């Protein structure tokens, strides 16, 4: 590598940790206001991602082979990992003879045989004597994600009841009582606050839109503080709400995590050769998992974990915990293996919703093991994407309709991380996605009714079902890889081991010898029809060559694919990807901190923000033309039900904290607390009147009042939801996949909310509608939730400019050519003569007023420091932190 990426990552991590310290300094509480918790969470997530990036720096480049189950992946892996016609052999330390991988290790049979990732590499790993098999293990958070994946994607949504607020509060209350008894982290716990934020990000991104995920929004904050203080058994009870408190899932989590704890939470482990041989008992065979997980009297296996600890474990447990098997090859199949590993992923599978409780009761077919396997297979690819392991991908797609509906989103997420989320972001990036259309020979078999059809139709249909319909229906990358240009890195692949007797002649041992003389004209006719198909020209860089290479005897197109793969398997490509990801994370740090840094160069700041504003409004204009502007506004708002959940959580948590503090304090009334708004206690002297407030000054709100806590929580929750929606494509879809621009919009709204003290506006309305002290909690919460929803959602649509005098509002053009103050009252028509002959274009006027109001809002944010209690020393510290990010220094406030 040409650059010290470790140093760059560590510099970013250092800046991130200093930023967390700055955020949590009490001196900056008034500067951050309601956004403190949200910014702290964003920074910790950035630190987690930067840590993953640094961990990936020293790992070799990787080509991943992925696709639906039974799509021809196994054949492609086998021919890429072996040299010519020689068998693929593996070398293990202490084992004299190489082991034939396909014959002796890989599970046999025409079935999906493994539930792990297999890494083929020329780099042997060091291993202790007697333990030559090198494996990578799942982590505790991996296990949680796998169980959650199975619960949400394998469970019948009709039978999944979202957790009740009272049930969540009960679980959290129990966990809080247990955590309060400990002053340090238990020995069987390695979780951090950042791990819980990572879990929240995974669950909300992967399963967003489900009722349970919405209900769980109140869970994560408190869980992040409690989980690192709990034992395995206690954590099992806490996390059980993530999978509907299914006892079988909770028990499996506890068993697997206890095993990890015994192994010292090792990331890598080692096993004896007996873990793979004989292959009928191998730990990589799904049969070992399916037939034994959760069953008694299973054969055991020694495994060596962190610090040299050795445990004897049931084979199914080891199989469940293995994420990756490392195979050291004995020969170099292709030149690119000198600096690249090949990763064979288990095939993606379609998910059929089932009754999870009933499935877990099926002991004969081991329903629990099946569910865990489905979740694990789906999650492993997501893990390697998140850890930036995949430098390039060979995506195998079989003919006919596709049956894995989750696959397009999985591929799109990987494209966003490696190439960029938008066509513009992908400009200049090396294309490292190879779409491999397998089973090419099936197109040379005439089906009934095809004899007289256009010979190009079969190829047109294939490209439609495999690419245009499947991936292009919900994502733009097939047709708009870069602006105005389609994706053009598609290949055909044929397996010569499957006889294509309709067009090819065979000799000894099934070797292909020649094309059938009587079918050469037929092949040429199909070739000519193929080259006339517009989609062929669109997706193939060299259509004729791709066709001819796939028909190459005893090759089937693999040499052509490998020749094109070689040039992208170069170290500088990994540098390019690391640099892109590092820049993205640096941008996240800057975006999180810069709104709180006050610069002297306001003009520069104003010009920068105007440019961003125009980029946002360009898309708003487009949404108006597409009749989707209202959808954008709705995506920026939160329902009354959503506010109700978070307010309930705040109220009940406050009650618990009050009770806890009450136990520690003397029971006598605390003198400093003022109760001037309350009647005196019976028999007590009348309370003194409060000190008068000077004219023109608003009395400061007493910190910690019940309604103030609710108002601050509601505005903070709204900002969190918007930011989560921007990060998870809910908002990005309105900006043609540009999540960064969606985050800019959210940033402007949250800055304006802080600047205008939106929480105080909500508080005043709450105080106005507050009930009596005898009012039931549920009624209080619902009234408060109504106040939050109506006030905050109105802020989204009008930014509260209607509270200003019309002379102080921005001016917007109307459809009739007039210019009016935004959101001005329109005169009502009291009789027919006051109704204009031509109807007004209210849609145009509403869009125009919002756009011009938003433009003013952005300018006011850039020019104003209202709401910021500027501490020169703290501001200087923040400037120094921002200065640690390349390209961001004194004077920046982006």
Short mmCIF file of C-alpha atoms in Angstrom, two decimals, residues 402-661:
data_model
loop_
_atom_site.label_atom_id
_atom_site.label_comp_id
_atom_site.label_asym_id
_atom_site.label_seq_id
_atom_site.Cartn_x
_atom_site.Cartn_y
_atom_site.Cartn_z
CA UNK A 402 -35.37 -14.93 -9.18
CA UNK A 403 -36.60 -16.17 -5.81
CA UNK A 404 -34.57 -14.23 -3.22
CA UNK A 405 -36.34 -10.87 -2.88
CA UNK A 406 -33.80 -9.55 -0.34
CA UNK A 407 -30.84 -9.97 -2.71
CA UNK A 408 -31.21 -6.64 -4.64
CA UNK A 409 -30.99 -4.61 -1.42
CA UNK A 410 -27.97 -6.61 -0.24
CA UNK A 411 -26.13 -5.92 -3.50
CA UNK A 412 -27.16 -2.26 -3.51
CA UNK A 413 -25.75 -1.80 0.01
CA UNK A 414 -22.43 -3.29 -1.07
CA UNK A 415 -22.33 -1.09 -4.19
CA UNK A 416 -22.95 2.00 -2.03
CA UNK A 417 -20.01 1.13 0.23
CA UNK A 418 -17.52 0.20 -2.52
CA UNK A 419 -18.50 2.37 -5.50
CA UNK A 420 -20.87 5.03 -4.20
CA UNK A 421 -24.59 5.32 -3.60
CA UNK A 422 -25.36 7.51 -6.61
CA UNK A 423 -24.38 7.55 -10.30
CA UNK A 424 -22.40 10.73 -9.73
CA UNK A 425 -20.50 9.19 -6.80
CA UNK A 426 -19.48 6.22 -8.98
CA UNK A 427 -17.81 8.36 -11.64
CA UNK A 428 -14.14 7.49 -11.92
CA UNK A 429 -14.40 4.43 -9.65
CA UNK A 430 -13.08 1.09 -10.88
CA UNK A 431 -16.00 -1.29 -11.41
CA UNK A 432 -15.41 -4.31 -9.19
CA UNK A 433 -18.88 -5.86 -9.47
CA UNK A 434 -18.93 -8.72 -11.99
CA UNK A 435 -22.42 -10.00 -12.80
CA UNK A 436 -22.01 -13.61 -13.94
CA UNK A 437 -25.00 -15.10 -15.78
CA UNK A 438 -24.59 -18.83 -15.25
CA UNK A 439 -25.94 -21.87 -17.12
CA UNK A 440 -25.39 -20.25 -20.51
CA UNK A 441 -25.86 -23.62 -22.25
CA UNK A 442 -29.57 -23.66 -21.35
CA UNK A 443 -30.16 -21.04 -24.05
CA UNK A 444 -29.15 -23.50 -26.78
CA UNK A 445 -32.01 -25.87 -26.08
CA UNK A 446 -35.20 -25.07 -28.03
CA UNK A 447 -38.36 -25.15 -26.01
CA UNK A 448 -41.79 -25.79 -27.41
CA UNK A 449 -42.87 -22.91 -29.64
CA UNK A 450 -39.39 -21.33 -29.95
CA UNK A 451 -38.52 -22.79 -33.34
CA UNK A 452 -39.96 -19.84 -35.27
CA UNK A 453 -39.38 -17.15 -32.65
CA UNK A 454 -36.76 -14.42 -32.97
CA UNK A 455 -33.51 -16.11 -31.82
CA UNK A 456 -32.65 -13.02 -29.78
CA UNK A 457 -35.80 -13.23 -27.65
CA UNK A 458 -34.34 -15.85 -25.31
CA UNK A 459 -31.38 -13.60 -24.48
CA UNK A 460 -33.64 -10.57 -24.14
CA UNK A 461 -35.80 -12.50 -21.66
CA UNK A 462 -32.75 -13.67 -19.72
CA UNK A 463 -31.36 -10.18 -19.28
CA UNK A 464 -34.78 -8.90 -18.29
CA UNK A 465 -35.39 -11.54 -15.60
CA UNK A 466 -31.81 -11.66 -14.31
CA UNK A 467 -30.95 -7.94 -14.32
CA UNK A 468 -33.54 -5.43 -15.51
CA UNK A 469 -36.55 -6.71 -13.60
CA UNK A 470 -34.81 -8.22 -10.59
CA UNK A 471 -32.25 -5.53 -9.75
CA UNK A 472 -33.54 -2.62 -11.82
CA UNK A 473 -37.07 -2.63 -10.42
CA UNK A 474 -36.04 -0.94 -7.15
CA UNK A 475 -32.48 0.25 -7.86
CA UNK A 476 -31.04 2.42 -10.61
CA UNK A 477 -27.52 1.00 -10.89
CA UNK A 478 -28.23 -1.42 -13.81
CA UNK A 479 -29.41 1.38 -16.09
CA UNK A 480 -27.65 4.37 -14.52
CA UNK A 481 -24.31 3.17 -13.17
CA UNK A 482 -22.76 6.55 -13.88
CA UNK A 483 -24.77 9.51 -15.20
CA UNK A 484 -26.32 8.43 -18.50
CA UNK A 485 -24.35 5.16 -18.67
CA UNK A 486 -25.62 1.64 -17.82
CA UNK A 487 -23.75 -1.03 -15.89
CA UNK A 488 -21.50 -2.82 -18.41
CA UNK A 489 -19.68 -5.59 -16.60
CA UNK A 490 -21.77 -8.69 -17.31
CA UNK A 491 -20.38 -12.12 -18.27
CA UNK A 492 -21.73 -15.48 -19.42
CA UNK A 493 -20.59 -18.71 -17.73
CA UNK A 494 -21.11 -22.32 -18.79
CA UNK A 495 -20.19 -25.43 -16.82
CA UNK A 496 -18.54 -27.94 -19.23
CA UNK A 497 -19.16 -30.71 -16.69
CA UNK A 498 -22.85 -30.58 -17.62
CA UNK A 499 -23.20 -32.05 -21.14
CA UNK A 500 -24.53 -29.66 -23.78
CA UNK A 501 -25.18 -32.48 -26.23
CA UNK A 502 -27.51 -30.36 -28.35
CA UNK A 503 -24.51 -28.41 -29.71
CA UNK A 504 -21.24 -30.11 -28.57
CA UNK A 505 -19.54 -33.44 -29.28
CA UNK A 506 -17.72 -35.33 -26.49
CA UNK A 507 -14.72 -37.65 -26.34
CA UNK A 508 -13.07 -39.71 -23.63
CA UNK A 509 -13.88 -38.89 -19.99
CA UNK A 510 -16.53 -36.44 -21.14
CA UNK A 511 -14.07 -33.97 -22.66
CA UNK A 512 -15.57 -31.51 -25.14
CA UNK A 513 -13.99 -32.06 -28.56
CA UNK A 514 -15.90 -29.96 -31.11
CA UNK A 515 -19.16 -28.27 -32.01
CA UNK A 516 -21.61 -30.54 -33.76
CA UNK A 517 -21.33 -29.96 -37.50
CA UNK A 518 -25.11 -30.05 -37.93
CA UNK A 519 -25.59 -27.32 -35.28
CA UNK A 520 -23.03 -24.73 -36.33
CA UNK A 521 -25.53 -22.82 -38.46
CA UNK A 522 -27.97 -22.93 -35.53
CA UNK A 523 -25.34 -21.46 -33.19
CA UNK A 524 -24.54 -18.70 -35.69
CA UNK A 525 -28.23 -17.86 -36.01
CA UNK A 526 -28.55 -17.56 -32.24
CA UNK A 527 -25.39 -15.47 -32.10
CA UNK A 528 -26.69 -13.06 -34.72
CA UNK A 529 -30.02 -12.73 -32.90
CA UNK A 530 -28.20 -12.20 -29.60
CA UNK A 531 -26.12 -9.34 -31.03
CA UNK A 532 -29.29 -7.55 -32.24
CA UNK A 533 -30.76 -7.34 -28.71
CA UNK A 534 -30.45 -3.75 -27.34
CA UNK A 535 -30.03 -5.01 -23.75
CA UNK A 536 -27.02 -7.07 -24.84
CA UNK A 537 -25.33 -3.98 -26.21
CA UNK A 538 -26.28 -2.13 -23.05
CA UNK A 539 -24.90 -4.53 -20.42
CA UNK A 540 -21.95 -6.27 -22.13
CA UNK A 541 -18.77 -4.33 -22.79
CA UNK A 542 -17.84 -6.68 -25.66
CA UNK A 543 -21.00 -8.69 -26.46
CA UNK A 544 -19.56 -10.87 -29.23
CA UNK A 545 -16.48 -11.80 -27.22
CA UNK A 546 -18.57 -12.64 -24.15
CA UNK A 547 -20.70 -14.99 -26.29
CA UNK A 548 -17.75 -16.70 -27.93
CA UNK A 549 -15.78 -17.15 -24.72
CA UNK A 550 -18.72 -18.82 -22.96
CA UNK A 551 -18.82 -21.39 -25.79
CA UNK A 552 -15.08 -22.03 -25.55
CA UNK A 553 -14.61 -25.79 -25.26
CA UNK A 554 -13.67 -27.18 -21.83
CA UNK A 555 -13.64 -23.64 -20.46
CA UNK A 556 -17.12 -22.11 -20.58
CA UNK A 557 -15.93 -18.53 -20.18
CA UNK A 558 -13.95 -18.86 -16.93
CA UNK A 559 -10.61 -17.87 -18.54
CA UNK A 560 -12.21 -14.74 -20.00
CA UNK A 561 -13.73 -13.89 -16.61
CA UNK A 562 -10.42 -14.45 -14.80
CA UNK A 563 -8.57 -12.32 -17.37
CA UNK A 564 -10.93 -9.42 -16.69
CA UNK A 565 -10.83 -9.99 -12.94
CA UNK A 566 -7.03 -9.86 -12.76
CA UNK A 567 -6.61 -6.13 -13.53
CA UNK A 568 -8.92 -5.08 -10.67
CA UNK A 569 -7.15 -7.32 -8.13
CA UNK A 570 -4.39 -4.82 -7.52
CA UNK A 571 -3.30 -3.25 -4.20
CA UNK A 572 -4.00 0.32 -5.30
CA UNK A 573 -7.67 -0.59 -5.74
CA UNK A 574 -7.91 -1.40 -2.05
CA UNK A 575 -6.20 1.92 -1.37
CA UNK A 576 -8.93 3.58 -3.45
CA UNK A 577 -11.70 1.90 -1.47
CA UNK A 578 -10.13 2.63 1.92
CA UNK A 579 -9.62 6.25 0.93
CA UNK A 580 -13.26 6.56 -0.15
CA UNK A 581 -14.58 5.01 3.05
CA UNK A 582 -12.20 7.05 5.22
CA UNK A 583 -13.33 10.24 3.50
CA UNK A 584 -16.94 9.30 4.15
CA UNK A 585 -16.27 8.74 7.87
CA UNK A 586 -14.33 11.99 8.10
CA UNK A 587 -17.36 13.69 6.59
CA UNK A 588 -19.58 12.12 9.25
CA UNK A 589 -17.36 13.49 12.02
CA UNK A 590 -17.34 16.95 10.46
CA UNK A 591 -21.11 16.93 9.92
CA UNK A 592 -21.72 15.94 13.54
CA UNK A 593 -19.50 18.64 15.07
CA UNK A 594 -19.40 21.61 12.72
CA UNK A 595 -22.87 23.00 13.60
CA UNK A 596 -21.52 23.80 17.09
CA UNK A 597 -18.31 25.47 15.97
CA UNK A 598 -18.54 29.25 15.59
CA UNK A 599 -16.25 30.68 12.91
CA UNK A 600 -15.29 34.27 12.16
CA UNK A 601 -15.74 33.69 8.41
CA UNK A 602 -19.53 33.92 8.22
CA UNK A 603 -19.53 34.91 4.53
CA UNK A 604 -17.70 31.72 3.54
CA UNK A 605 -20.04 29.68 5.68
CA UNK A 606 -23.08 31.36 4.14
CA UNK A 607 -21.92 30.70 0.56
CA UNK A 608 -21.21 27.02 1.34
CA UNK A 609 -24.64 26.51 2.87
CA UNK A 610 -26.38 28.26 -0.03
CA UNK A 611 -24.79 25.78 -2.42
CA UNK A 612 -26.02 22.87 -0.32
CA UNK A 613 -29.45 24.47 -0.09
CA UNK A 614 -29.70 24.79 -3.86
CA UNK A 615 -28.78 21.13 -4.25
CA UNK A 616 -31.57 20.17 -1.86
CA UNK A 617 -34.11 22.46 -3.53
CA UNK A 618 -33.25 21.05 -6.94
CA UNK A 619 -34.60 17.71 -5.74
CA UNK A 620 -37.57 19.40 -4.05
CA UNK A 621 -38.46 20.95 -7.42
CA UNK A 622 -38.21 17.53 -9.05
CA UNK A 623 -40.40 15.97 -6.36
CA UNK A 624 -42.98 18.69 -6.96
CA UNK A 625 -43.03 17.84 -10.66
CA UNK A 626 -43.37 14.13 -9.80
CA UNK A 627 -46.25 14.81 -7.35
CA UNK A 628 -44.09 13.49 -4.48
CA UNK A 629 -43.31 16.62 -2.46
CA UNK A 630 -45.94 15.73 0.13
CA UNK A 631 -44.28 12.31 0.52
CA UNK A 632 -41.01 14.02 1.44
CA UNK A 633 -42.74 16.13 4.09
CA UNK A 634 -44.43 13.03 5.51
CA UNK A 635 -41.05 11.26 5.75
CA UNK A 636 -39.77 14.18 7.86
CA UNK A 637 -42.63 13.91 10.32
CA UNK A 638 -43.48 11.58 13.19
CA UNK A 639 -46.93 10.27 14.07
CA UNK A 640 -48.68 10.92 17.35
CA UNK A 641 -48.30 7.21 18.13
CA UNK A 642 -44.52 7.45 17.70
CA UNK A 643 -44.32 10.37 20.11
CA UNK A 644 -46.60 8.55 22.54
CA UNK A 645 -44.15 5.67 22.87
CA UNK A 646 -41.13 7.84 23.54
CA UNK A 647 -42.97 10.08 26.02
CA UNK A 648 -44.16 7.03 27.92
CA UNK A 649 -40.59 5.82 28.10
CA UNK A 650 -39.32 9.16 29.39
CA UNK A 651 -42.08 9.43 31.97
CA UNK A 652 -41.63 5.92 33.37
CA UNK A 653 -37.83 6.14 33.31
CA UNK A 654 -38.06 9.45 35.17
CA UNK A 655 -40.26 7.77 37.76
CA UNK A 656 -37.71 4.98 38.24
CA UNK A 657 -34.87 7.48 38.58
CA UNK A 658 -36.87 9.55 41.04
CA UNK A 659 -37.56 6.45 43.15
CA UNK A 660 -33.87 5.49 43.03
CA UNK A 661 -32.77 8.97 44.08
#
